[in-house]
Short mmCIF file of C-alpha atoms and ligand atoms in Angstrom, two decimals:
data_model
loop_
_atom_site.label_atom_id
_atom_site.label_comp_id
_atom_site.label_asym_id
_atom_site.label_seq_id
_atom_site.Cartn_x
_atom_site.Cartn_y
_atom_site.Cartn_z
CA MET A 1 -34.50 34.08 5.83
CA ASN A 2 -31.85 36.78 6.30
CA MET A 3 -30.17 37.82 3.08
CA LYS A 4 -26.45 37.16 3.43
CA GLU A 5 -23.60 39.34 2.18
CA PHE A 6 -20.36 37.76 0.96
CA LEU A 7 -17.51 40.24 1.20
CA ASN A 8 -13.95 40.09 -0.04
CA PHE A 9 -11.37 39.30 2.66
CA ILE A 10 -8.29 41.45 2.18
CA ASN A 11 -5.47 42.07 4.64
CA GLY A 12 -7.46 40.54 7.49
CA GLU A 13 -10.58 42.65 6.89
CA TYR A 14 -13.91 42.13 5.18
CA ILE A 15 -14.43 44.75 2.50
CA LYS A 16 -17.08 45.39 -0.19
CA ASN A 17 -15.74 46.99 -3.37
CA ALA A 18 -15.30 50.34 -5.05
CA SER A 19 -17.66 49.57 -7.93
CA GLY A 20 -20.71 48.58 -5.86
CA LYS A 21 -21.14 45.57 -8.21
CA THR A 22 -22.74 42.48 -6.68
CA PHE A 23 -24.02 39.16 -8.01
CA ASP A 24 -26.53 36.69 -6.60
CA ASN A 25 -25.65 33.54 -4.72
CA ARG A 26 -28.41 30.96 -5.10
CA ASN A 27 -29.23 27.66 -3.41
CA PRO A 28 -29.45 24.96 -6.12
CA VAL A 29 -31.97 22.96 -4.10
CA ASP A 30 -34.78 25.42 -4.91
CA ASN A 31 -32.95 28.26 -6.69
CA SER A 32 -33.73 30.57 -3.75
CA LEU A 33 -31.52 33.59 -3.12
CA ILE A 34 -28.96 33.06 -0.36
CA GLY A 35 -27.44 36.51 -0.62
CA LYS A 36 -25.33 38.86 -2.65
CA VAL A 37 -21.64 38.63 -3.37
CA TYR A 38 -19.41 41.71 -3.73
CA GLU A 39 -17.46 41.30 -6.95
CA ALA A 40 -13.80 42.28 -6.71
CA GLY A 41 -12.59 44.60 -9.44
CA ARG A 42 -9.00 45.40 -10.31
CA PRO A 43 -8.59 47.69 -7.24
CA GLU A 44 -9.62 44.94 -4.80
CA VAL A 45 -7.54 42.26 -6.53
CA ASN A 46 -4.58 44.61 -6.53
CA ALA A 47 -5.09 45.37 -2.82
CA ALA A 48 -5.23 41.64 -2.05
CA VAL A 49 -2.03 40.91 -3.99
CA MET A 50 -0.24 43.86 -2.37
CA ALA A 51 -1.37 42.69 1.10
CA ALA A 52 -0.07 39.20 0.31
CA GLN A 53 3.27 40.61 -0.88
CA ALA A 54 3.56 42.78 2.24
CA ALA A 55 2.81 39.81 4.53
CA LEU A 56 5.69 37.88 2.98
CA LYS A 57 8.03 40.67 3.99
CA GLY A 58 6.44 41.03 7.43
CA ASP A 59 5.78 38.72 10.40
CA TRP A 60 4.77 35.78 8.24
CA GLY A 61 8.08 35.82 6.38
CA ARG A 62 9.98 35.72 9.67
CA ILE A 63 8.20 33.02 11.69
CA SER A 64 9.75 29.59 12.06
CA VAL A 65 8.42 26.38 10.53
CA THR A 66 7.41 25.27 14.05
CA GLU A 67 5.33 28.39 14.58
CA ARG A 68 3.76 28.03 11.14
CA CYS A 69 2.85 24.46 11.98
CA LYS A 70 1.21 25.54 15.24
CA LEU A 71 -0.97 27.91 13.22
CA LEU A 72 -1.84 25.18 10.71
CA ASP A 73 -2.90 22.94 13.57
CA ALA A 74 -4.94 25.76 15.12
CA LEU A 75 -6.69 26.30 11.77
CA ALA A 76 -7.75 22.66 11.65
CA VAL A 77 -8.95 22.77 15.26
CA GLU A 78 -10.93 25.96 14.67
CA ILE A 79 -12.57 24.62 11.47
CA ASN A 80 -13.64 21.57 13.45
CA ARG A 81 -14.91 23.76 16.32
CA ARG A 82 -17.00 25.69 13.78
CA PHE A 83 -17.87 22.50 11.89
CA ASP A 84 -21.57 23.30 11.83
CA ASP A 85 -21.07 26.81 10.40
CA PHE A 86 -18.94 25.40 7.58
CA LEU A 87 -21.41 22.58 7.01
CA GLN A 88 -24.41 24.91 6.75
CA ALA A 89 -22.53 27.27 4.44
CA GLU A 90 -21.31 24.50 2.12
CA ILE A 91 -24.70 22.83 1.97
CA ALA A 92 -26.51 26.09 1.21
CA ASP A 93 -24.10 26.83 -1.65
CA THR A 94 -24.07 23.35 -3.20
CA GLY A 95 -27.25 21.56 -2.08
CA LYS A 96 -25.22 18.43 -1.40
CA PRO A 97 -26.61 15.89 1.08
CA HIS A 98 -25.68 16.38 4.73
CA HIS A 99 -24.04 12.94 5.00
CA LEU A 100 -21.65 13.80 2.17
CA ALA A 101 -20.69 17.28 3.35
CA SER A 102 -20.24 16.10 6.94
CA HIS A 103 -18.14 13.05 6.02
CA VAL A 104 -16.12 14.40 3.11
CA ASP A 105 -16.11 18.15 2.50
CA ILE A 106 -15.72 19.66 5.95
CA PRO A 107 -13.47 17.06 7.66
CA ARG A 108 -11.12 17.16 4.66
CA GLY A 109 -11.21 20.97 4.80
CA ALA A 110 -9.66 20.69 8.28
CA ALA A 111 -7.39 17.72 7.51
CA ASN A 112 -5.82 19.57 4.57
CA PHE A 113 -4.12 21.90 7.08
CA GLN A 114 -3.06 19.17 9.49
CA VAL A 115 -1.61 16.72 6.98
CA PHE A 116 1.12 19.07 5.76
CA ILE A 117 2.49 19.70 9.25
CA ASP A 118 4.42 16.44 9.45
CA THR A 119 5.51 16.73 5.84
CA ILE A 120 6.98 20.22 6.13
CA LYS A 121 8.65 19.43 9.47
CA SER A 122 10.50 16.47 8.02
CA ALA A 123 11.09 17.70 4.46
CA SER A 124 14.75 17.43 3.56
CA THR A 125 16.82 18.55 0.60
CA GLU A 126 19.89 17.11 -1.11
CA SER A 127 23.51 17.81 -0.23
CA PHE A 128 26.70 16.62 -1.96
CA ASN A 129 30.41 16.90 -1.19
CA MET A 130 32.94 17.02 -4.00
CA ARG A 131 36.63 17.59 -4.59
CA THR A 132 37.57 20.66 -6.60
CA PRO A 133 40.34 20.57 -9.27
CA ASP A 134 42.63 22.58 -6.95
CA GLY A 135 42.32 19.97 -4.20
CA LYS A 136 39.80 21.78 -2.04
CA THR A 137 36.33 20.67 -1.01
CA ALA A 138 32.97 21.92 -2.14
CA LEU A 139 29.67 21.32 -0.44
CA SER A 140 26.56 21.85 -2.46
CA TYR A 141 23.16 21.85 -0.80
CA GLY A 142 19.56 22.65 -1.59
CA VAL A 143 17.30 25.10 0.25
CA ARG A 144 13.60 25.35 -0.24
CA VAL A 145 12.10 28.83 0.04
CA PRO A 146 8.47 29.93 -0.36
CA ARG A 147 7.49 30.69 -3.95
CA GLY A 148 5.79 33.93 -2.89
CA VAL A 149 2.19 35.03 -3.51
CA ILE A 150 0.09 32.16 -4.83
CA GLY A 151 -3.09 32.79 -6.81
CA VAL A 152 -5.57 30.02 -5.95
CA ILE A 153 -8.45 29.58 -8.40
CA CYS A 154 -11.11 27.08 -7.32
CA PRO A 155 -14.16 25.26 -8.67
CA TRP A 156 -17.56 24.72 -7.05
CA ASN A 157 -17.88 20.96 -6.68
CA LEU A 158 -15.99 20.46 -3.39
CA PRO A 159 -15.42 24.09 -2.48
CA LEU A 160 -13.73 23.97 0.94
CA LEU A 161 -11.95 20.67 0.30
CA LEU A 162 -10.37 21.72 -2.98
CA MET A 163 -9.48 25.21 -1.79
CA THR A 164 -7.75 24.05 1.42
CA TRP A 165 -6.00 21.29 -0.56
CA LYS A 166 -4.04 24.21 -2.06
CA VAL A 167 -4.04 26.72 0.79
CA GLY A 168 -2.82 24.10 3.34
CA PRO A 169 0.46 23.26 1.58
CA ALA A 170 0.89 26.86 0.34
CA LEU A 171 0.88 28.17 3.91
CA ALA A 172 2.90 25.22 5.22
CA CYS A 173 5.66 26.24 2.79
CA GLY A 174 5.51 29.87 3.95
CA ASN A 175 3.66 31.42 1.00
CA THR A 176 0.78 33.85 1.12
CA VAL A 177 -2.37 33.35 -0.93
CA VAL A 178 -5.09 35.18 -2.80
CA VAL A 179 -8.03 32.82 -3.29
CA LYS A 180 -10.67 33.27 -5.98
CA PRO A 181 -13.45 30.83 -5.10
CA SER A 182 -16.02 29.84 -7.68
CA GLU A 183 -18.75 32.41 -8.21
CA GLU A 184 -21.20 29.59 -7.44
CA THR A 185 -19.77 28.82 -3.99
CA PRO A 186 -18.38 31.87 -2.22
CA ALA A 187 -19.36 30.98 1.35
CA THR A 188 -16.76 28.70 2.92
CA ALA A 189 -13.73 30.58 1.53
CA THR A 190 -15.22 33.75 3.03
CA LEU A 191 -15.88 32.07 6.38
CA LEU A 192 -12.30 30.79 6.48
CA GLY A 193 -11.19 34.43 6.82
CA GLU A 194 -12.81 34.52 10.29
CA VAL A 195 -10.91 31.37 11.22
CA MET A 196 -7.61 32.88 10.03
CA ASN A 197 -8.17 35.94 12.22
CA ALA A 198 -9.35 33.87 15.19
CA VAL A 199 -6.18 31.77 15.34
CA GLY A 200 -3.83 34.69 14.69
CA VAL A 201 -2.65 34.12 11.13
CA PRO A 202 -1.02 37.47 10.26
CA LYS A 203 -2.97 39.91 8.11
CA GLY A 204 -2.45 39.54 4.38
CA VAL A 205 -1.47 35.85 4.49
CA TYR A 206 -4.92 34.65 3.40
CA ASN A 207 -7.01 36.84 1.09
CA VAL A 208 -10.24 36.14 -0.79
CA VAL A 209 -11.51 37.97 -3.87
CA HIS A 210 -14.91 37.17 -5.33
CA GLY A 211 -16.02 37.19 -8.92
CA PHE A 212 -16.03 35.41 -12.24
CA GLY A 213 -13.30 34.42 -14.71
CA PRO A 214 -12.84 36.57 -17.83
CA ASP A 215 -12.87 40.33 -17.25
CA SER A 216 -13.40 39.74 -13.54
CA ALA A 217 -11.51 38.71 -10.40
CA GLY A 218 -10.22 35.43 -11.88
CA ALA A 219 -8.53 37.09 -14.86
CA PHE A 220 -7.37 40.13 -12.82
CA LEU A 221 -5.68 37.76 -10.36
CA THR A 222 -4.03 35.44 -12.87
CA GLU A 223 -2.82 38.40 -14.97
CA HIS A 224 -1.40 40.25 -11.96
CA PRO A 225 2.39 40.59 -12.34
CA ASP A 226 2.98 40.29 -8.57
CA VAL A 227 1.38 36.86 -8.36
CA ASP A 228 4.32 34.46 -8.28
CA GLY A 229 2.51 31.22 -9.06
CA ILE A 230 -1.01 30.06 -9.92
CA THR A 231 -2.68 26.88 -8.75
CA PHE A 232 -5.92 26.07 -10.52
CA THR A 233 -8.61 23.42 -10.31
CA GLY A 234 -11.35 23.46 -12.92
CA GLU A 235 -12.11 22.80 -16.55
CA THR A 236 -9.36 22.08 -19.04
CA ARG A 237 -10.53 24.97 -21.24
CA THR A 238 -10.22 27.41 -18.33
CA GLY A 239 -6.81 25.94 -17.52
CA THR A 240 -5.70 26.81 -21.05
CA ALA A 241 -6.76 30.46 -20.57
CA ILE A 242 -4.98 30.62 -17.22
CA MET A 243 -1.78 29.14 -18.67
CA LYS A 244 -1.83 31.87 -21.31
CA ALA A 245 -2.13 34.50 -18.56
CA ALA A 246 0.67 32.82 -16.60
CA ALA A 247 2.95 32.82 -19.64
CA GLU A 248 3.25 36.59 -19.22
CA GLY A 249 6.03 36.88 -16.66
CA ILE A 250 6.80 33.12 -16.90
CA ARG A 251 4.83 32.25 -13.74
CA PRO A 252 4.63 28.56 -12.80
CA VAL A 253 1.26 26.81 -12.73
CA SER A 254 -0.23 23.77 -11.08
CA MET A 255 -3.24 22.46 -12.98
CA GLU A 256 -5.92 20.03 -11.75
CA LEU A 257 -8.26 19.77 -14.72
CA GLY A 258 -11.15 17.80 -16.16
CA GLY A 259 -11.53 14.08 -16.62
CA LYS A 260 -13.50 11.43 -18.50
CA ASN A 261 -12.76 8.60 -16.17
CA ALA A 262 -13.36 4.93 -16.85
CA ALA A 263 -14.22 2.04 -14.56
CA VAL A 264 -13.12 -1.42 -15.71
CA VAL A 265 -15.11 -4.28 -14.22
CA PHE A 266 -13.70 -7.77 -14.79
CA ALA A 267 -15.91 -10.85 -14.57
CA ASP A 268 -13.82 -12.14 -11.64
CA CYS A 269 -14.56 -9.10 -9.47
CA ASP A 270 -16.38 -9.14 -6.15
CA PHE A 271 -19.66 -8.25 -7.82
CA GLN A 272 -21.22 -6.41 -4.89
CA VAL A 273 -18.08 -4.35 -4.23
CA ALA A 274 -17.99 -3.38 -7.90
CA VAL A 275 -21.65 -2.40 -8.07
CA ASP A 276 -21.59 -0.45 -4.80
CA THR A 277 -18.38 1.36 -5.68
CA VAL A 278 -19.36 2.20 -9.26
CA THR A 279 -22.66 3.54 -7.90
CA ARG A 280 -20.64 5.97 -5.79
CA SER A 281 -18.16 6.84 -8.52
CA CYS A 282 -20.95 7.63 -10.99
CA PHE A 283 -23.53 9.32 -8.80
CA GLU A 284 -21.90 10.70 -5.63
CA ASN A 285 -22.13 14.49 -5.39
CA ALA A 286 -24.58 14.25 -8.33
CA GLY A 287 -21.69 13.09 -10.52
CA GLN A 288 -19.82 16.33 -9.94
CA VAL A 289 -16.51 14.83 -8.86
CA CYS A 290 -13.55 15.23 -11.18
CA LEU A 291 -12.55 11.64 -10.34
CA GLY A 292 -16.06 10.33 -11.06
CA THR A 293 -16.79 7.59 -13.58
CA GLU A 294 -18.64 8.41 -16.79
CA ARG A 295 -17.46 5.40 -18.85
CA VAL A 296 -17.97 1.90 -17.47
CA TYR A 297 -16.49 -1.14 -19.27
CA VAL A 298 -17.77 -4.50 -18.06
CA GLU A 299 -16.43 -7.91 -19.12
CA ARG A 300 -19.08 -9.55 -21.26
CA PRO A 301 -20.02 -12.56 -19.05
CA ILE A 302 -21.36 -10.22 -16.33
CA PHE A 303 -22.46 -7.31 -18.54
CA ASP A 304 -26.25 -7.80 -18.37
CA LYS A 305 -26.20 -8.59 -14.66
CA PHE A 306 -24.07 -5.51 -13.95
CA VAL A 307 -26.29 -3.16 -16.00
CA ALA A 308 -29.38 -4.46 -14.19
CA ALA A 309 -27.74 -4.05 -10.77
CA LEU A 310 -26.49 -0.51 -11.46
CA LYS A 311 -29.94 0.43 -12.78
CA LEU A 312 -31.49 -0.59 -9.46
CA LYS A 313 -28.88 1.43 -7.57
CA ALA A 314 -29.41 4.51 -9.76
CA GLU A 315 -33.14 4.33 -9.25
CA ALA A 316 -32.64 4.14 -5.48
CA MET A 317 -30.73 7.48 -5.48
CA THR A 318 -33.56 9.46 -3.90
CA PRO A 319 -33.26 13.20 -4.58
CA GLY A 320 -34.30 15.61 -1.87
CA GLN A 321 -33.50 18.18 0.79
CA PRO A 322 -29.89 18.00 2.07
CA PHE A 323 -30.90 17.48 5.69
CA ASP A 324 -33.47 14.76 4.97
CA ALA A 325 -31.94 11.42 6.01
CA ALA A 326 -33.63 9.71 3.03
CA THR A 327 -31.82 11.94 0.52
CA LYS A 328 -29.18 10.13 -1.50
CA ILE A 329 -28.52 12.71 -4.22
CA GLY A 330 -28.63 16.51 -4.37
CA PRO A 331 -29.15 18.85 -7.30
CA VAL A 332 -26.40 19.90 -9.70
CA ILE A 333 -24.81 23.25 -8.94
CA SER A 334 -26.82 25.72 -11.06
CA LYS A 335 -29.50 26.19 -13.68
CA GLU A 336 -26.73 26.70 -16.24
CA HIS A 337 -25.08 23.41 -15.32
CA GLN A 338 -28.45 21.64 -15.26
CA ALA A 339 -29.02 22.82 -18.84
CA LYS A 340 -25.55 21.58 -19.85
CA VAL A 341 -26.11 18.12 -18.34
CA LEU A 342 -29.58 17.87 -19.91
CA SER A 343 -28.16 18.86 -23.28
CA TYR A 344 -25.83 15.83 -23.04
CA TYR A 345 -28.82 13.67 -22.10
CA ALA A 346 -30.52 14.87 -25.30
CA LYS A 347 -27.35 14.30 -27.36
CA ALA A 348 -27.05 10.72 -26.08
CA ARG A 349 -30.59 10.00 -27.28
CA GLU A 350 -29.93 11.67 -30.65
CA GLU A 351 -26.75 9.60 -31.08
CA GLY A 352 -28.75 6.40 -30.57
CA ALA A 353 -28.25 5.47 -26.91
CA THR A 354 -30.45 2.96 -25.13
CA VAL A 355 -31.57 4.83 -22.01
CA VAL A 356 -31.41 2.19 -19.27
CA THR A 357 -32.70 4.62 -16.67
CA GLY A 358 -33.13 8.36 -16.15
CA GLY A 359 -32.47 10.79 -18.96
CA GLY A 360 -34.38 13.80 -17.66
CA VAL A 361 -35.50 15.79 -14.63
CA PRO A 362 -37.01 13.95 -11.64
CA ASP A 363 -40.47 14.82 -10.47
CA MET A 364 -39.85 16.93 -7.37
CA PRO A 365 -42.28 18.28 -4.75
CA ALA A 366 -43.54 21.83 -5.33
CA ALA A 367 -41.02 23.45 -2.94
CA LEU A 368 -38.10 22.00 -4.89
CA LYS A 369 -39.46 22.32 -8.43
CA ASP A 370 -37.24 25.31 -9.25
CA GLY A 371 -34.11 23.46 -8.11
CA CYS A 372 -31.37 22.21 -10.42
CA TRP A 373 -32.35 18.53 -10.46
CA VAL A 374 -31.32 15.89 -12.96
CA GLN A 375 -31.95 12.15 -12.92
CA PRO A 376 -29.15 9.65 -12.44
CA THR A 377 -28.80 8.25 -15.94
CA ILE A 378 -27.35 5.13 -17.53
CA TRP A 379 -26.89 4.51 -21.24
CA THR A 380 -25.77 1.52 -23.27
CA GLY A 381 -25.32 0.89 -26.97
CA LEU A 382 -23.30 3.92 -28.06
CA PRO A 383 -20.18 3.81 -30.26
CA GLU A 384 -16.92 4.93 -28.62
CA THR A 385 -17.07 8.15 -30.65
CA ALA A 386 -20.33 9.35 -29.03
CA SER A 387 -20.32 12.70 -27.20
CA VAL A 388 -21.13 11.26 -23.78
CA ILE A 389 -18.22 8.81 -24.15
CA THR A 390 -15.65 11.35 -25.27
CA GLU A 391 -16.63 14.58 -23.47
CA GLU A 392 -16.85 15.35 -19.75
CA VAL A 393 -20.50 15.82 -18.71
CA PHE A 394 -19.87 16.36 -14.96
CA GLY A 395 -23.29 15.01 -14.05
CA PRO A 396 -24.77 11.82 -12.55
CA CYS A 397 -24.49 9.64 -15.64
CA CYS A 398 -22.50 6.90 -17.29
CA HIS A 399 -22.37 4.78 -20.42
CA ILE A 400 -21.80 1.04 -19.93
CA ALA A 401 -20.13 -1.03 -22.66
CA PRO A 402 -19.10 -4.71 -22.75
CA PHE A 403 -15.54 -5.86 -23.49
CA ASP A 404 -13.92 -9.20 -24.33
CA SER A 405 -10.19 -8.83 -23.70
CA ASP A 406 -7.67 -6.88 -21.64
CA GLU A 407 -6.10 -5.38 -24.78
CA GLU A 408 -9.46 -4.21 -26.09
CA VAL A 409 -10.46 -2.49 -22.87
CA LEU A 410 -7.03 -0.95 -22.34
CA GLY A 411 -7.20 0.58 -25.83
CA LYS A 412 -10.67 2.01 -25.18
CA VAL A 413 -9.81 3.41 -21.76
CA ASN A 414 -6.71 5.14 -23.14
CA THR A 415 -8.47 6.59 -26.19
CA ASN A 416 -9.39 9.87 -24.58
CA ARG A 417 -7.77 13.29 -24.31
CA TYR A 418 -8.15 13.23 -20.52
CA GLY A 419 -6.05 11.15 -18.11
CA LEU A 420 -7.24 11.78 -14.58
CA ALA A 421 -8.47 8.60 -12.86
CA THR A 422 -9.58 4.98 -13.29
CA ALA A 423 -11.21 2.38 -11.07
CA ILE A 424 -10.50 -1.32 -11.74
CA PHE A 425 -12.45 -4.20 -10.24
CA SER A 426 -10.94 -7.69 -10.21
CA GLN A 427 -9.92 -10.30 -7.66
CA ASP A 428 -6.91 -11.17 -9.82
CA ILE A 429 -4.52 -8.66 -8.32
CA GLY A 430 -1.83 -9.36 -10.92
CA ARG A 431 -4.20 -8.62 -13.78
CA ALA A 432 -5.56 -5.50 -12.07
CA ASN A 433 -2.02 -4.19 -11.47
CA ARG A 434 -0.93 -4.87 -15.05
CA MET A 435 -3.98 -2.97 -16.25
CA ALA A 436 -3.33 -0.12 -13.77
CA GLN A 437 0.21 0.33 -15.04
CA GLY A 438 -0.97 0.48 -18.66
CA ILE A 439 -3.63 3.12 -18.17
CA ARG A 440 -2.46 6.67 -18.87
CA VAL A 441 -3.94 8.43 -15.83
CA GLY A 442 -2.57 10.06 -12.71
CA LEU A 443 -4.69 8.03 -10.28
CA THR A 444 -5.94 4.45 -10.31
CA TRP A 445 -8.02 2.72 -7.69
CA ILE A 446 -8.24 -1.07 -7.54
CA ASN A 447 -11.42 -2.41 -5.90
CA SER A 448 -12.13 1.05 -4.49
CA TRP A 449 -12.64 4.66 -5.50
CA PHE A 450 -11.74 8.07 -4.01
CA LEU A 451 -9.87 6.35 -1.19
CA ARG A 452 -7.24 8.94 -0.29
CA ASP A 453 -3.89 8.91 1.45
CA LEU A 454 -2.99 12.59 1.51
CA ARG A 455 0.76 11.87 1.57
CA THR A 456 0.64 10.49 -1.98
CA SER A 457 0.62 12.25 -5.34
CA PHE A 458 -2.64 13.59 -6.73
CA GLY A 459 -3.04 14.89 -10.26
CA GLY A 460 -3.84 14.12 -13.86
CA SER A 461 -2.01 13.08 -17.00
CA LYS A 462 -2.63 14.25 -20.58
CA GLN A 463 -5.20 17.08 -20.64
CA SER A 464 -6.21 16.44 -17.02
CA GLY A 465 -3.43 18.46 -15.53
CA ILE A 466 0.12 19.54 -14.95
CA GLY A 467 2.04 18.69 -11.80
CA ARG A 468 1.15 16.70 -8.73
CA GLU A 469 -0.12 17.87 -5.35
CA GLY A 470 -0.17 15.98 -2.06
CA GLY A 471 2.53 15.18 0.50
CA LEU A 472 6.04 16.12 -0.59
CA HIS A 473 4.83 16.52 -4.20
CA SER A 474 3.04 19.74 -3.23
CA PHE A 475 6.39 21.25 -2.34
CA GLU A 476 7.54 21.06 -5.96
CA PHE A 477 5.08 23.82 -6.76
CA TYR A 478 4.77 25.71 -3.47
CA THR A 479 8.51 26.18 -2.96
CA ASP A 480 11.42 27.39 -5.02
CA LEU A 481 14.41 25.06 -4.75
CA ARG A 482 17.73 26.87 -4.59
CA ASN A 483 21.21 25.44 -4.66
CA VAL A 484 24.14 26.81 -2.64
CA MET A 485 27.71 25.74 -3.50
CA VAL A 486 30.38 26.43 -0.84
CA LYS A 487 34.05 26.01 -1.55
CA PHE A 488 36.39 25.54 1.43
P1 LIG B 1 -14.33 26.28 -14.32
O1 LIG B 1 -13.08 26.04 -15.05
O2 LIG B 1 -15.51 26.77 -15.06
O3 LIG B 1 -14.09 27.35 -13.14
C1 LIG B 1 -13.13 27.15 -12.15
C2 LIG B 1 -12.69 28.50 -11.61
O4 LIG B 1 -12.01 29.22 -12.62
C3 LIG B 1 -13.83 29.39 -11.14
O5 LIG B 1 -13.44 30.03 -9.96
C4 LIG B 1 -13.97 30.38 -12.28
O6 LIG B 1 -14.52 31.61 -11.90
C5 LIG B 1 -12.52 30.54 -12.68
N1 LIG B 1 -12.29 31.03 -14.04
C6 LIG B 1 -13.03 30.80 -15.15
N2 LIG B 1 -12.47 31.40 -16.22
C7 LIG B 1 -11.32 32.00 -15.79
C8 LIG B 1 -10.30 32.77 -16.40
N3 LIG B 1 -10.32 33.02 -17.72
N4 LIG B 1 -9.30 33.24 -15.65
C9 LIG B 1 -9.24 32.97 -14.33
N5 LIG B 1 -10.19 32.26 -13.67
C10 LIG B 1 -11.21 31.77 -14.39
O7 LIG B 1 -14.64 24.92 -13.56
P2 LIG B 1 -15.92 24.57 -12.67
O8 LIG B 1 -17.11 24.49 -13.56
O9 LIG B 1 -15.94 25.46 -11.50
O10 LIG B 1 -15.55 23.09 -12.15
C11 LIG B 1 -15.81 21.92 -12.86
C12 LIG B 1 -14.59 21.46 -13.61
O11 LIG B 1 -13.50 21.32 -12.72
C13 LIG B 1 -14.74 20.09 -14.24
O12 LIG B 1 -14.12 20.11 -15.50
C14 LIG B 1 -13.96 19.16 -13.30
O13 LIG B 1 -13.47 17.99 -13.88
C15 LIG B 1 -12.86 20.07 -12.89
N6 LIG B 1 -12.28 19.64 -11.61
C16 LIG B 1 -11.05 19.05 -11.62
C17 LIG B 1 -10.49 18.59 -10.44
C18 LIG B 1 -9.14 17.93 -10.40
O14 LIG B 1 -8.61 17.75 -9.29
N7 LIG B 1 -8.58 17.55 -11.51
C19 LIG B 1 -11.21 18.75 -9.24
C20 LIG B 1 -12.46 19.34 -9.29
C21 LIG B 1 -13.00 19.80 -10.48
O1 LIG B 2 -9.03 14.39 -2.62
C1 LIG B 2 -8.42 15.33 -3.13
O2 LIG B 2 -7.36 15.78 -2.65
C2 LIG B 2 -8.94 15.98 -4.34
N1 LIG B 2 -8.18 16.97 -4.85
C3 LIG B 2 -10.11 15.58 -4.88
C4 LIG B 2 -10.64 16.09 -6.07
C5 LIG B 2 -11.89 15.80 -6.45
C6 LIG B 2 -12.45 16.34 -7.64
O3 LIG B 2 -13.58 16.70 -7.76
#
């Protein structure tokens, strides 16, 4: 296989770096080398930010909303035309099954540009008339202007989807961006540069710098004084470091952070819907979805039946090659993450869990033995203070506990520092809605999970984030709202 090179994309051109420093990009399916990535140092990050600042003052700053929207549409069309290139790149970086990448990651990567077209075209602002003390009139109105250069820092779990979820609205609002993809998944952000050039997005509007966090491209970007705002998706601890960097110069942040999400399954649920959906919310993308469930609370009358049914589902999650139709689950992202997930599996045992299924590494064929595999895992019997009930594992695992009353389960669900998402299963819609309104999270699904309407708000409460993205909510971060008062 040809060794690939992942270059930085700055001012419309692919460039290496001044330092000559590279790092490996590996395929988590078998840990094979995909290629080398050129790490951006301060000179490259500075060049990217300067290019983004210049683009704001150039053609991009002058084009109309209609022209911007035509480009957004063209981006979506071109991503779909090159669907297979994006698919191959995303799958090589993440090892995720073909059915998942082709139904979720890549289509959403395109949709994230299209969905903001209607929103930006119809976005309005306030205006008020008033009488002045001297008997004249004053009209006061709001104008939204682009915030400027946006630093976009992304994770590895849904690389194209989560990156375009920020770049789409940022460009719709007239900003320019410097993207720092995860060091684990550099491919699709790099490829998107070709798409930008192909459809005629002006140079400097979209830039990509590769590297790590501290003392690398991530920190150089977030510390850069000419970055006007930072949007971040990733771990809460990293978000804290980025907020500290953003405090210098009082730059605004948008934070999509970690979660420790619960599912609440009432005895009156549609049992099959609950089992099928919780299977997805626990194990899809090998449990590496920020919205995924790691705590399941089941009403006592159906507890044993539910545990048995989820066990069967977990055991049917066949691991394997992404393009094999029988594959239901891929590897986790890296050897480092595999070790982290397995350390939680060990902790759960030490803390007294009953291992219902899984708990280790699956037996894989020789060609995949070096991959980053972990078994889908279910525990019961732990106290609410156990590590795997309080801390985010970000792997294919969950603890299942019984409950006896709405108050009890509400208390347990809310006793966590995170507040990202919940899934509730009940056929009593009143009860499910009362529960939903009492849970301190940004997102609740009733009888479903990860069902998205991109016009609505997305984001976390408590330590799961700051701000909301999606639809008009994205404009709160990606624009600066100014007020003009005219006296006449
Ligand atoms: P991470 O925080 O380790 O890394 C995310 C990005 O931040 C990477 O690009 C990394 O290089 C960069 N980074 C790390 N340290 C930095 C620093 N000091 N300065 C600037 N950049 C820095 O997260 P991850 O492991 O890539 O992703 C998994 C985490 O992301 C989980 O906690 C998950 O819950 C969370 N996540 C949240 C959402 C959401 O919408 N709330 C979505 C996806 C993932
Ligand atoms: O669907 C989305 O817009 C979104 N941001 C999903 C996040 C998933 C987290 O892993």
